[in-house]
Coordinates of C-alpha atoms and ligand atoms in Angstrom, one line a residue:
X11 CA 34.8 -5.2 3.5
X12 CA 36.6 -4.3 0.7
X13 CA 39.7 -5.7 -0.8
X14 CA 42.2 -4.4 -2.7
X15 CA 42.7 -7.1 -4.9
X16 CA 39.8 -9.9 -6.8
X17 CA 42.3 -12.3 -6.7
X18 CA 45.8 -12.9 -5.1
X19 CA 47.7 -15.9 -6.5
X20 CA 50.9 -16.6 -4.6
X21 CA 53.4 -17.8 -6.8
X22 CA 54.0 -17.4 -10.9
X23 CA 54.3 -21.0 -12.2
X24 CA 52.1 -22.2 -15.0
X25 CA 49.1 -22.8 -12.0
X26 CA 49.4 -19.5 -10.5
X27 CA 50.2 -17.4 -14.5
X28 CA 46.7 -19.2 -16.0
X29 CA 44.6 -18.4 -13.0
X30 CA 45.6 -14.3 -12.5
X31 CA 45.1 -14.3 -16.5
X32 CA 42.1 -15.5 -16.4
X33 CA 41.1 -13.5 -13.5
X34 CA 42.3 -10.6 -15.1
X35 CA 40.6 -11.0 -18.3
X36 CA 37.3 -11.1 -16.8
X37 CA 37.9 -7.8 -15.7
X38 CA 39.4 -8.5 -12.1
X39 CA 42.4 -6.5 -10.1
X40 CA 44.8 -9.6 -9.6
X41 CA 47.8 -9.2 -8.1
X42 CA 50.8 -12.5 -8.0
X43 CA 53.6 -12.4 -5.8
X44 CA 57.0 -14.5 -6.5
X45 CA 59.8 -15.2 -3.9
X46 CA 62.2 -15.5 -7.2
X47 CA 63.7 -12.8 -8.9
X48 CA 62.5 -13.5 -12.1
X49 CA 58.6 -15.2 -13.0
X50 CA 57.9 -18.6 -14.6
X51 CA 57.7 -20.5 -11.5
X52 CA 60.0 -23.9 -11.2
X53 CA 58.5 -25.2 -14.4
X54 CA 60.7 -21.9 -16.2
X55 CA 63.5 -21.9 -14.1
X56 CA 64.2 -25.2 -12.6
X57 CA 62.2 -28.1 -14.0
X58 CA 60.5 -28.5 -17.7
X59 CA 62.0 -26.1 -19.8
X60 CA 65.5 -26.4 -18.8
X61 CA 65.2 -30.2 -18.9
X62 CA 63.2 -29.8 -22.1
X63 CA 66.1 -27.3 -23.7
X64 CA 69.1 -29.7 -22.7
X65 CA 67.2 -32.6 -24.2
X66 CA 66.4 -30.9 -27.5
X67 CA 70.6 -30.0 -27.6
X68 CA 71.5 -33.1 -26.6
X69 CA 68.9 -35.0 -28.9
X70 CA 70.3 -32.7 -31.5
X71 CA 73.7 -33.5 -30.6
X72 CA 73.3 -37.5 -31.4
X73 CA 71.5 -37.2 -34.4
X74 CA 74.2 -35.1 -35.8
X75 CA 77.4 -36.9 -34.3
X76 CA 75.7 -41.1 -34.2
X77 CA 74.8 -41.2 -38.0
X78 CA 71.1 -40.3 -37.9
X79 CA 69.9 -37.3 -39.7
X80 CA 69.1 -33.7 -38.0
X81 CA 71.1 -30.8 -37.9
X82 CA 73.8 -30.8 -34.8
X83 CA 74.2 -28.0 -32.5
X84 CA 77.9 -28.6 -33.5
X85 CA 77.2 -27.9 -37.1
X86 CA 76.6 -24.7 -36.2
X87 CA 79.3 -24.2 -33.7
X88 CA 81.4 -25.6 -36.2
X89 CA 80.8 -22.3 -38.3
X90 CA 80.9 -19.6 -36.1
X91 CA 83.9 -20.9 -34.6
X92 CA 85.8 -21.4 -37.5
X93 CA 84.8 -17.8 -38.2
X94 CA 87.1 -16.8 -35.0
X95 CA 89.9 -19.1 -36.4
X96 CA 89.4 -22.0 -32.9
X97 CA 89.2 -25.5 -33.5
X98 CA 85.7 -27.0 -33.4
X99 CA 85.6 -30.7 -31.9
X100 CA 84.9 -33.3 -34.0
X101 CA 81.4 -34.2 -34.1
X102 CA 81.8 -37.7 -32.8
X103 CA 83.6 -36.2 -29.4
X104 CA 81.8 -35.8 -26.1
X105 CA 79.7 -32.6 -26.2
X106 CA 80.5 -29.6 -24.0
X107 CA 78.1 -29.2 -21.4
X108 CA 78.4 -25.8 -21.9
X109 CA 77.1 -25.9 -25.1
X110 CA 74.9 -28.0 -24.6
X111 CA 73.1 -25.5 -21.8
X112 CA 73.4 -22.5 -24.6
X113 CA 69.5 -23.6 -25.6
X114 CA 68.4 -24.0 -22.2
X115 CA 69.9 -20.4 -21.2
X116 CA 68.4 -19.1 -23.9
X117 CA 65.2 -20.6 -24.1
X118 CA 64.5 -19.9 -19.6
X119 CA 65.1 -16.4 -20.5
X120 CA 62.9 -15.9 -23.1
X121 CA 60.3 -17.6 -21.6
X122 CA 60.5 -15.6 -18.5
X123 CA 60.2 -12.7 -20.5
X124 CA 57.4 -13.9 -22.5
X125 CA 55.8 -14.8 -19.1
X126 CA 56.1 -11.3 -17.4
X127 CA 55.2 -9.4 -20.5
X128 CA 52.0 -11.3 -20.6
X129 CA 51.2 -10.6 -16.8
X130 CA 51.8 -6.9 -17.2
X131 CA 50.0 -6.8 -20.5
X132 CA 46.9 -7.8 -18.4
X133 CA 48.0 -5.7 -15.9
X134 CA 48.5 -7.8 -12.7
X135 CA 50.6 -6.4 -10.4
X136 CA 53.6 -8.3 -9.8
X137 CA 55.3 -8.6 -5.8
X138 CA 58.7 -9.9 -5.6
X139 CA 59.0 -11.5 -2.7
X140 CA 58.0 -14.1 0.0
X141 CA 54.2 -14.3 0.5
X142 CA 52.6 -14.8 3.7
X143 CA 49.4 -15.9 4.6
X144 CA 47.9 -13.7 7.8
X145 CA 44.6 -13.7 7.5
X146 CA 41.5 -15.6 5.2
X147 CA 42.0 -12.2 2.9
X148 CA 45.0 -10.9 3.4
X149 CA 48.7 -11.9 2.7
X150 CA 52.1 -10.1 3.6
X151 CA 54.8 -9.7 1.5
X152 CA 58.1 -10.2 2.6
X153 CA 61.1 -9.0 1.0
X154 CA 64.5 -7.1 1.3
X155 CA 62.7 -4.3 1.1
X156 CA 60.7 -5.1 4.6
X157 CA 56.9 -6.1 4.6
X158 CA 53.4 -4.8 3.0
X159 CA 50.3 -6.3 3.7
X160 CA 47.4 -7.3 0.8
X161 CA 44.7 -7.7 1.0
X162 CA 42.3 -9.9 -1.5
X163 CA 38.7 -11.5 -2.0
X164 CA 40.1 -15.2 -3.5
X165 CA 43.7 -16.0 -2.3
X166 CA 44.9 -18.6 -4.8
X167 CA 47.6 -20.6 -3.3
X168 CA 50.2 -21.8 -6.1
X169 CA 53.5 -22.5 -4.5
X170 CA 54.9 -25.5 -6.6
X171 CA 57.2 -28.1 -5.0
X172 CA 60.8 -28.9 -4.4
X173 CA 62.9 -31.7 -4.6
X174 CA 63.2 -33.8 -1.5
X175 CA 66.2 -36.4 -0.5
X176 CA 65.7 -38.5 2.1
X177 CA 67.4 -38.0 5.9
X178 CA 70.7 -40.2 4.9
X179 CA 71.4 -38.0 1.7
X180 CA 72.7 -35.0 1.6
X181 CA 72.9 -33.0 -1.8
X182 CA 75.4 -30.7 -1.8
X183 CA 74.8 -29.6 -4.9
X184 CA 78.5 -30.9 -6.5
X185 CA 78.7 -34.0 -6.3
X186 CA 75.3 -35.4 -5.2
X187 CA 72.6 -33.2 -7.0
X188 CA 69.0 -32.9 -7.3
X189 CA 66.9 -31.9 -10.6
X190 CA 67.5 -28.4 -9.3
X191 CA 70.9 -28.6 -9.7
X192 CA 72.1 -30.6 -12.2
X193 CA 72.1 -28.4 -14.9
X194 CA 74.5 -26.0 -13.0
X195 CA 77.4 -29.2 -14.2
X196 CA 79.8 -27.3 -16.1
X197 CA 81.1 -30.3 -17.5
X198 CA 79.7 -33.5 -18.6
X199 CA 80.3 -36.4 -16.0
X200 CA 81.6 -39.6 -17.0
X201 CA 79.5 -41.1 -15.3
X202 CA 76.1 -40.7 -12.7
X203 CA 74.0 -42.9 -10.7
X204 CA 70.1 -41.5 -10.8
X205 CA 68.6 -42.7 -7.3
X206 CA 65.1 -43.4 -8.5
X207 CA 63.6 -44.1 -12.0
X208 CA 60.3 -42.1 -11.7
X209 CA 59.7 -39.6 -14.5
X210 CA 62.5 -37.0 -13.3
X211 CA 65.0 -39.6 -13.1
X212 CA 64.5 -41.5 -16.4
X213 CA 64.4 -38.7 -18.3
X214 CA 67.7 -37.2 -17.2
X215 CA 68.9 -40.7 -17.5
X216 CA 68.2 -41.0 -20.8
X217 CA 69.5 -37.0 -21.6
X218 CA 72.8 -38.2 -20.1
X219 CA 73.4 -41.5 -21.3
X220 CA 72.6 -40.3 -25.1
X221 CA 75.2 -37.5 -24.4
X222 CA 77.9 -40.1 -23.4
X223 CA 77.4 -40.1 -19.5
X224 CA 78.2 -43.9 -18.4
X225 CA 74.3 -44.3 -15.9
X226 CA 73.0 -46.6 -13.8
X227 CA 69.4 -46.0 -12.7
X228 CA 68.6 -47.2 -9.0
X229 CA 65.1 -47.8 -7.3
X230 CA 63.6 -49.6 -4.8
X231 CA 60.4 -51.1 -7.0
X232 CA 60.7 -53.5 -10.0
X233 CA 59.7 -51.8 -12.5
X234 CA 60.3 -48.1 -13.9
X235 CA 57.1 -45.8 -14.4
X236 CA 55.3 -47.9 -12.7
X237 CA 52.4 -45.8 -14.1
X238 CA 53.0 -46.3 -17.8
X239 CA 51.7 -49.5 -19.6
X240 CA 54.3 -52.1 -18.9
X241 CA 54.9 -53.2 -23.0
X242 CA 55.7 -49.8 -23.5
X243 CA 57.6 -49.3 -20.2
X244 CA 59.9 -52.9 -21.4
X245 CA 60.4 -51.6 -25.1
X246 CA 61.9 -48.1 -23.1
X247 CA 63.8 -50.5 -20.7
X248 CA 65.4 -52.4 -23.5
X249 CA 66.7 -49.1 -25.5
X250 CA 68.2 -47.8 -22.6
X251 CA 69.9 -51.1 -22.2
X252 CA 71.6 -50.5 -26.0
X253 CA 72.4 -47.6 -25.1
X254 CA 74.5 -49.4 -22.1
X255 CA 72.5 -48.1 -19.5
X256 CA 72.4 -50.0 -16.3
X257 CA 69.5 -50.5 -13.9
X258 CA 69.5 -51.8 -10.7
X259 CA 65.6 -52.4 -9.4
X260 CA 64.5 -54.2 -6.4
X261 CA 67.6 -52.2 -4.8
X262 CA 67.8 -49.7 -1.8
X263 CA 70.4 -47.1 -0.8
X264 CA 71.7 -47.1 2.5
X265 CA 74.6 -44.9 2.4
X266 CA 75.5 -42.0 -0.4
X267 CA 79.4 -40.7 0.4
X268 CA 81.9 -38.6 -1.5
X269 CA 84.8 -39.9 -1.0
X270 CA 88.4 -39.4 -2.9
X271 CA 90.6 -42.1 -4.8
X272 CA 93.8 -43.0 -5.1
X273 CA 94.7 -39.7 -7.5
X274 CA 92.8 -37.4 -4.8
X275 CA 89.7 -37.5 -7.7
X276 CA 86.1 -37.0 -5.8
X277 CA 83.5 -40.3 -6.3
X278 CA 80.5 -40.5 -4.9
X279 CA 79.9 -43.8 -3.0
X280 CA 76.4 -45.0 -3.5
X281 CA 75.9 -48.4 -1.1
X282 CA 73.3 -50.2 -1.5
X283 CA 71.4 -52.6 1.2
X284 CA 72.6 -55.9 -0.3
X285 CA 76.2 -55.1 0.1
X286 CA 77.3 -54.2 -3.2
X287 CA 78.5 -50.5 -4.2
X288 CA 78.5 -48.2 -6.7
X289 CA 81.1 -45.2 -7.4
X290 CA 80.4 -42.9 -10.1
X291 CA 81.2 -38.9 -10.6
X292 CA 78.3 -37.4 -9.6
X293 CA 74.5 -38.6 -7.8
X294 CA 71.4 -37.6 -9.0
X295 CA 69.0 -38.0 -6.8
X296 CA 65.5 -37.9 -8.0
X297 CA 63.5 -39.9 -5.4
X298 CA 60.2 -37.5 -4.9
X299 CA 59.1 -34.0 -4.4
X300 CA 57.3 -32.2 -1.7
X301 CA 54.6 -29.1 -1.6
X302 CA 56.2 -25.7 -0.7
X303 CA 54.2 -24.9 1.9
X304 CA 56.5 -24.2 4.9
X305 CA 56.1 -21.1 5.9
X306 CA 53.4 -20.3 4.2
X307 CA 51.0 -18.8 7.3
X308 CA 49.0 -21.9 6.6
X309 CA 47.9 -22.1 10.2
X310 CA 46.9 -18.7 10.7
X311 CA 44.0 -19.4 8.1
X312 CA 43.3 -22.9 9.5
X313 CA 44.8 -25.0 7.0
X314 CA 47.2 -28.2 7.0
X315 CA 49.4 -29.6 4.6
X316 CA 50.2 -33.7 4.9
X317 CA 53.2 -34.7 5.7
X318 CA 54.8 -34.0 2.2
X319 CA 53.5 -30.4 2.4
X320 CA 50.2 -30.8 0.0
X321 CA 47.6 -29.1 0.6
X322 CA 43.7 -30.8 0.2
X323 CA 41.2 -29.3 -1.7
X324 CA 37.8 -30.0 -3.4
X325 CA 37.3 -30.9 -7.2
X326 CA 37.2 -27.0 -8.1
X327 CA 40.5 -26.9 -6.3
X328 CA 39.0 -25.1 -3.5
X329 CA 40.6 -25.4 0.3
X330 CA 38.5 -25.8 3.7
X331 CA 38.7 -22.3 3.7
X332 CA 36.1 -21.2 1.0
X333 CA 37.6 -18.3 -0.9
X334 CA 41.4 -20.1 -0.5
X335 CA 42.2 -22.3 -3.7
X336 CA 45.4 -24.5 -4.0
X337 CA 46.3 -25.7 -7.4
X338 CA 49.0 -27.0 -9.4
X339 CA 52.3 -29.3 -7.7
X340 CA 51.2 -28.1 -4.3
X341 CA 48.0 -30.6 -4.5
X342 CA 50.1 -33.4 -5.3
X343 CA 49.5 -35.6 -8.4
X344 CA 49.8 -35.4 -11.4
X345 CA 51.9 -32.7 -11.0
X346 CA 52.7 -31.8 -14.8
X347 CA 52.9 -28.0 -16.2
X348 CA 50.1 -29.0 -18.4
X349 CA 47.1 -30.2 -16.0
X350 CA 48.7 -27.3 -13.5
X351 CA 47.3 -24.6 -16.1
X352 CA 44.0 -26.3 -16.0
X353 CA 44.1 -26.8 -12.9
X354 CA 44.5 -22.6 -12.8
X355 CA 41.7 -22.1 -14.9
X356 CA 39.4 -23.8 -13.8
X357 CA 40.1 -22.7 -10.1
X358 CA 39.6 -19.6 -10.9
X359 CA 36.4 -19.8 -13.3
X360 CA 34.9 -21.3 -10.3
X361 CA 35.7 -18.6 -7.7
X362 CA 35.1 -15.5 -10.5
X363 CA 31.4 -18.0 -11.2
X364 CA 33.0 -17.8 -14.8
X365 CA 31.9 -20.3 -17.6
X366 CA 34.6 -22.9 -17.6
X367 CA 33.4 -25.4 -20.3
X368 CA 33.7 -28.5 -20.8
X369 CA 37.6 -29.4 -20.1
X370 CA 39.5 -32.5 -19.0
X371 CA 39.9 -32.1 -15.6
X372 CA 39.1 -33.5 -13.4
X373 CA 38.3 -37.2 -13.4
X374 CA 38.7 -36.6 -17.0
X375 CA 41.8 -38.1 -19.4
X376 CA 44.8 -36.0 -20.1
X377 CA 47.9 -37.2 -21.7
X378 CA 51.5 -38.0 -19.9
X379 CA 54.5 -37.0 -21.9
X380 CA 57.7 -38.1 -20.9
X381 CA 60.6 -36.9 -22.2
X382 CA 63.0 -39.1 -22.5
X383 CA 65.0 -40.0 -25.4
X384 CA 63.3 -41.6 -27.5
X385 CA 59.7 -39.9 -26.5
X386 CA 56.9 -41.3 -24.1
X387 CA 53.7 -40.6 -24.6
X388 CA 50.3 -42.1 -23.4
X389 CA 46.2 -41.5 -22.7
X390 CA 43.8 -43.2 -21.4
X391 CA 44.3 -46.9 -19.8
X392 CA 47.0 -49.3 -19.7
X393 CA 46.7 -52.6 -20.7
X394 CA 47.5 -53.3 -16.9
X395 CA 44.4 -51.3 -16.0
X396 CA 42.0 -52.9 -18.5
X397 CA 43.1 -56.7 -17.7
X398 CA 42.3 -55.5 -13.4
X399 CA 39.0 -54.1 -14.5
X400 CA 37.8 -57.0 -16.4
X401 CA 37.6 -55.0 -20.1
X402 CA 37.5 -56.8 -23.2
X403 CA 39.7 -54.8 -25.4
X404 CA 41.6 -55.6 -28.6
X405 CA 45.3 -54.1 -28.9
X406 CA 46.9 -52.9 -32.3
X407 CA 50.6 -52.1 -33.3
X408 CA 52.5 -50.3 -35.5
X409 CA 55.9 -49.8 -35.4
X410 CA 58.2 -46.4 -36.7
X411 CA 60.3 -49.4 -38.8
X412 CA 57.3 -50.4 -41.0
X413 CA 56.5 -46.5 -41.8
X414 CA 58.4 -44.3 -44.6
X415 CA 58.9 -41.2 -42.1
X416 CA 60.4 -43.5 -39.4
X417 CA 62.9 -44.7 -41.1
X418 CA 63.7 -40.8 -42.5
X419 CA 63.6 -39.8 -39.5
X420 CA 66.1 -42.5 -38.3
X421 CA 63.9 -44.0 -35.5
X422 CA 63.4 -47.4 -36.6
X423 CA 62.6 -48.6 -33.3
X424 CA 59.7 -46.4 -32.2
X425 CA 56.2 -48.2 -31.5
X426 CA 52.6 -46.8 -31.1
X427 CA 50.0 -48.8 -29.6
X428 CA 45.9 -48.6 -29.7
X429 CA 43.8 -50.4 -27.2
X430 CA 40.3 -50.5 -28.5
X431 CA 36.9 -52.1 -26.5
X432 CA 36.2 -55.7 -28.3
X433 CA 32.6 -54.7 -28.0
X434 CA 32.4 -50.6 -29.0
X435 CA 35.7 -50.2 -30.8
X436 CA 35.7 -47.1 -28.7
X437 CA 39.3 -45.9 -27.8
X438 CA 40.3 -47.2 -24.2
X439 CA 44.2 -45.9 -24.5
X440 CA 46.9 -44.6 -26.9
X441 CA 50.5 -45.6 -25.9
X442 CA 53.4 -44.3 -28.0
X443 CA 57.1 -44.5 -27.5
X444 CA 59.0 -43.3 -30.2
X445 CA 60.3 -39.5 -31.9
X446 CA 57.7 -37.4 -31.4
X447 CA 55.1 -39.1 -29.2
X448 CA 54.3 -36.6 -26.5
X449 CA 53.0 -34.5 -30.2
X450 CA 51.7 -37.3 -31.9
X451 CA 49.7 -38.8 -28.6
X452 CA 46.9 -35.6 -29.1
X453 CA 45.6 -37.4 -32.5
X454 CA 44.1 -39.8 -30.4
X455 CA 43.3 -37.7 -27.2
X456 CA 40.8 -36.0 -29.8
X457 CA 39.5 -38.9 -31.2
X458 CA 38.6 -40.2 -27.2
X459 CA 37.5 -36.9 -26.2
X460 CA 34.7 -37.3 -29.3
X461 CA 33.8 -40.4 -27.7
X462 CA 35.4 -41.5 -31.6
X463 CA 35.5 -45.5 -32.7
X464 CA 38.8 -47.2 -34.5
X465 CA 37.3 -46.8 -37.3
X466 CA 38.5 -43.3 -37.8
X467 CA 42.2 -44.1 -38.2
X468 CA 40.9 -46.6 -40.7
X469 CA 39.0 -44.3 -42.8
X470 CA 41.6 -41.5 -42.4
X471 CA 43.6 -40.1 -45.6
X472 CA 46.7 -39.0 -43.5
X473 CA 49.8 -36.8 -44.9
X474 CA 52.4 -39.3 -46.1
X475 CA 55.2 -39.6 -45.2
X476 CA 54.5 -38.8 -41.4
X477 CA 54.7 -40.7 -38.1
X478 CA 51.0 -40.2 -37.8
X479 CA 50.5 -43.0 -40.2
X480 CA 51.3 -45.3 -37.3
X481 CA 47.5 -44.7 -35.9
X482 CA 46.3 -45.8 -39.2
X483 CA 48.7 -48.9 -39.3
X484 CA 47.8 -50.3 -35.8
X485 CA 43.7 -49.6 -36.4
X486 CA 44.8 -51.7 -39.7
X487 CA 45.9 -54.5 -36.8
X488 CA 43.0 -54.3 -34.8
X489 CA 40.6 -54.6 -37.8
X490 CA 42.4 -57.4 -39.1
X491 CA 41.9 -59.1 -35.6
X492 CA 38.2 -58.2 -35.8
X493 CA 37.5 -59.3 -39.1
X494 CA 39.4 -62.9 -37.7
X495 CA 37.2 -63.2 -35.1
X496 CA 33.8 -62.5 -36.6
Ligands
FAD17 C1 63.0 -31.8 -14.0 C2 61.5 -31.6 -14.2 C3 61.0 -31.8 -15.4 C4 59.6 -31.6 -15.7 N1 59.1 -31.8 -16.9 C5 57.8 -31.6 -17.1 C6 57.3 -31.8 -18.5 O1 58.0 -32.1 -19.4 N2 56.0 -31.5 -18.7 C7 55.1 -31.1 -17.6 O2 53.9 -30.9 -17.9 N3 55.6 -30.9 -16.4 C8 56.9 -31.2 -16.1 N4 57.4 -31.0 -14.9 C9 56.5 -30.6 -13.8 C10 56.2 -29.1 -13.8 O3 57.4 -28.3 -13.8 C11 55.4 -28.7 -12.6 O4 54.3 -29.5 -12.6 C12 54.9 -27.3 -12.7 O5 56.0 -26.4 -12.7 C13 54.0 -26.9 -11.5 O6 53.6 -25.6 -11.6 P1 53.2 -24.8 -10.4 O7 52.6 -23.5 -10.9 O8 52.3 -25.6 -9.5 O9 54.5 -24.5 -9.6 P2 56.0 -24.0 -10.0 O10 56.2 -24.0 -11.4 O11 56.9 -24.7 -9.1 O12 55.9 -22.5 -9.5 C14 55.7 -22.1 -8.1 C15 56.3 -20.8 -7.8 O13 55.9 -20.4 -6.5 C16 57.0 -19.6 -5.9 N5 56.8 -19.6 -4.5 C17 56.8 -20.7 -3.6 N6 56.5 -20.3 -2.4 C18 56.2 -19.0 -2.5 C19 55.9 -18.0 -1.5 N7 55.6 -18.3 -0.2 N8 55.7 -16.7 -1.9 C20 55.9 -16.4 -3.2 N9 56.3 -17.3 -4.2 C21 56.4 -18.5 -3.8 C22 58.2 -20.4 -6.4 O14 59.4 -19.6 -6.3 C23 57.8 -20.7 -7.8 O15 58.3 -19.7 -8.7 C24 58.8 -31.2 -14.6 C25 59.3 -30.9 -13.3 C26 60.7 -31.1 -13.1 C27 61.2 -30.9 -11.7

């Protein structure tokens, strides 16, 4: 039989954009059909770039208004609105949430733009609306319009994921909000409780709390990113705590109410198992994220999704059923933009029989960034990891205060961190909190890719001043230490 289409991809985020272009450069008919109005997937619209826009305005923000240098958002408000004769605030004032969102607005709709001018460039055929899976090969399209059927040789399923809040919290996108809400604040609040310090929630905790928002962090576990190496995780912990941050770990929520005061003001009621309570202006509630995979047609094809809606599939990314592929949020973790594209790619290389290369993923190491303020950055292992697997390894400092560019930059507080084998001096792990990490971290993603020694940083002429001189500083540590123990 056949089909009108090489390759359907159902849904436009970075998963499903990299695999119908790389379909459709090797020639192929690709067609990809979104359920939004607009393409990009979450990562456009609802998750990394808006979150990445309001923490560039808001970073922006403080180093303009809290001493450090960098040229404020503010500054240039301050011109154009003295050109229309209003009063700018004074830098040192709480920012206005709206202008703080002016990046993000801008930035989501050039990117969507960008995005759909690169799909029709290819020429894939873009469906707006709700795909349907109704055969092995062929998918529906539902939409206000009514229905058309597709049909296609690969079906690549790339639905993304949603926020989920458990049974006893309800977000009603006011008060108590999720990450795909809380940008739609049109003021700043004084202050918000984040249930669950995960990647989501720390890094809007940290967006908020530099802005001015009064935050407390809540989760259940003791630590936060409980994936991230726990030095690096403390040194994070102890920032947000100068910046008056409040964390409560070890500490469940049993109730979330809105409830009025004494002047008729709304607080949300956040209650705790222990018995204490919590009021603040507004809930965030960033406690997890599930596959979008309801009603998807999955059982029509004979597929399942788990009980959080992911879908299994093979090391190519490749379902039960052979020419159905599921990649990016909707197969779970890591669930990042960056190893979703791959992800894409190589799905997609393997259906088409295309050359992938060599390339990261999977089983391979990619980098984490985290983006709170400062930065979080890391490859590899974990000092955690190392000490459970038995490795003899060497660690190696350097810190943002000791280097010329950190203290230009105004972070004197920043840290990188090299864990080397005692035996090899291979690279085992990078680890960098600080300005600029989730850049700086590829320097020594290359050097482990090249199966490269710490030996490189320490023959290395680097630019001076930069905050790349911190590899060569911390390979300085670890030499010293080896030299010691010769
Ligand atoms: C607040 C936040 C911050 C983040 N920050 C980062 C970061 O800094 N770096 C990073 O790498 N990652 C980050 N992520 C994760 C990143 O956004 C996701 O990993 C990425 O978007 C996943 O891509 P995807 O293509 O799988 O899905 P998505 O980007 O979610 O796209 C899926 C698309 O499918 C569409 N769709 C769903 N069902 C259907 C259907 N039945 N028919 C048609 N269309 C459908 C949806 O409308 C959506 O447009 C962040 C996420 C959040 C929430």
């Amino acid at each position: 039989m056949t089909h009108k289409y090489d390759l359907i991809v159902i849904g436009s985020g970075p998963a499903g954009q990299r695999s119908a272009l790389q379909a459709a450069k090797a020639g192929k008919k690709v067609a990809i059909i979104e359920d939004y109005p607009d393409v990009g997937g979450g990562c456009v619209h609802f998750g990394t770039l808006p979150s990445k826009s309001f923490r560039e305005s808001v970073y922006r923000w403080s180093m303009g208004s809290k001493g450090a240098l960098g040229q404020a958002i503010d500054e240039i408000d301050v011109t154009e609105q003295a050109a229309k004769g209003t009063q700018a605030a004074p830098p040192s004032a709480l920012p206005d949430m709206k202008r703080l969102l002016r990046r993000k607005d801008w930035v989501v709709r050039n990117e969507a733009s960008v995005v759909k001018h690169q799909l029709k460039r290819n020429k894939i055929e873009i469906f707006h609306g709700r795909g349907v899976l109704v055969g092995p090969h062929e998918v529906e399209i539902h939409s206000e319009q009514g229905q058309e059927k597709i049909t296609g040789e690969f079906i690549f399923i790339a639905t993304g994921s949603r926020p989920v809040a458990p049974p006893h919290i309800h977000v009603d996108g006011k008060r108590i909000l999720d990450s795909n809400n809380v940008l739609d604040l049109d003021r700043l609040p004084n202050s918000m409780i984040i249930l669950g310090a995960g990647i989501i929630g720390a890094e809007y905790a940290s967006m908020f709390s530099m802005a001015g928002t009064h935050v407390t962090m809540i989760d259940r576990r003791d630590k936060i990113l409980g994936s991230v190496d726990q030095e690096i995780a403390q040194h994070l912990m102890d920032r947000f705590s100068d910046q008056g941050m409040k964390l409560y770990l070890e500490s469940d929520v049993k109730k979330v109410t809105v409830q009025k005061n004494k002047k008729g003001e709304e607080r949300v009621n956040v209650e705790l198992s222990n018995g204490n309570s919590l009021e603040a202006d507004v809930v965030l509630v960033a406690l997890g994220r599930n596959g979008n995979t309801d009603g998807l047609g999955l059982e029509t094809v004979g597929l399942q999704a788990d009980e959080r809606g992911l879908l299994k599939v093979n090391r190519y990314y490749q379902t039960e059923v052979k020419n159905i592929y599921a990649i990016g949020d909707v197969v779970g973790a890591p669930a990042l933009a960056s190893t979703s594209m791959e992800q894409g790619r190589i799905a997609c290389c393997h259906a088409l029989d295309l050359e992938t290369g060599e390339c990261g993923l999977p089983g391979g190491v990619h980098p984490y960034g985290i983006y709170t303020i400062p930065e979080l950055s890391m490859i590899g292992e974990t000092e955690e990891q190392l000490k459970e697997r038995g490795v003899e390894y060497i660690s190696g400092r350097a810190f943002y205060r000791e280097l010329a560019r950190g203290q230009i930059v105004g972070d004197q507080w920043g840290m990188l961190k090299l864990l080397v084998d005692h035996k090899t001096q291979k690279l085992l792990g990078v680890h960098i909190v600080g300005d600029s990490a989730a850049d700086l971290i590829h320097i020594g993603q290359a050097v482990m890719d090249l199966n490269g020694d710490v030996f490189y940083f320490v023959r290395t002429v680097f630019n001076y001043p930069t905050l790349a001189e911190a590899y060569k500083t911390a390979a300085f540590n670890i030499y010293n230490q080896l030299q010691k123990s010769q």
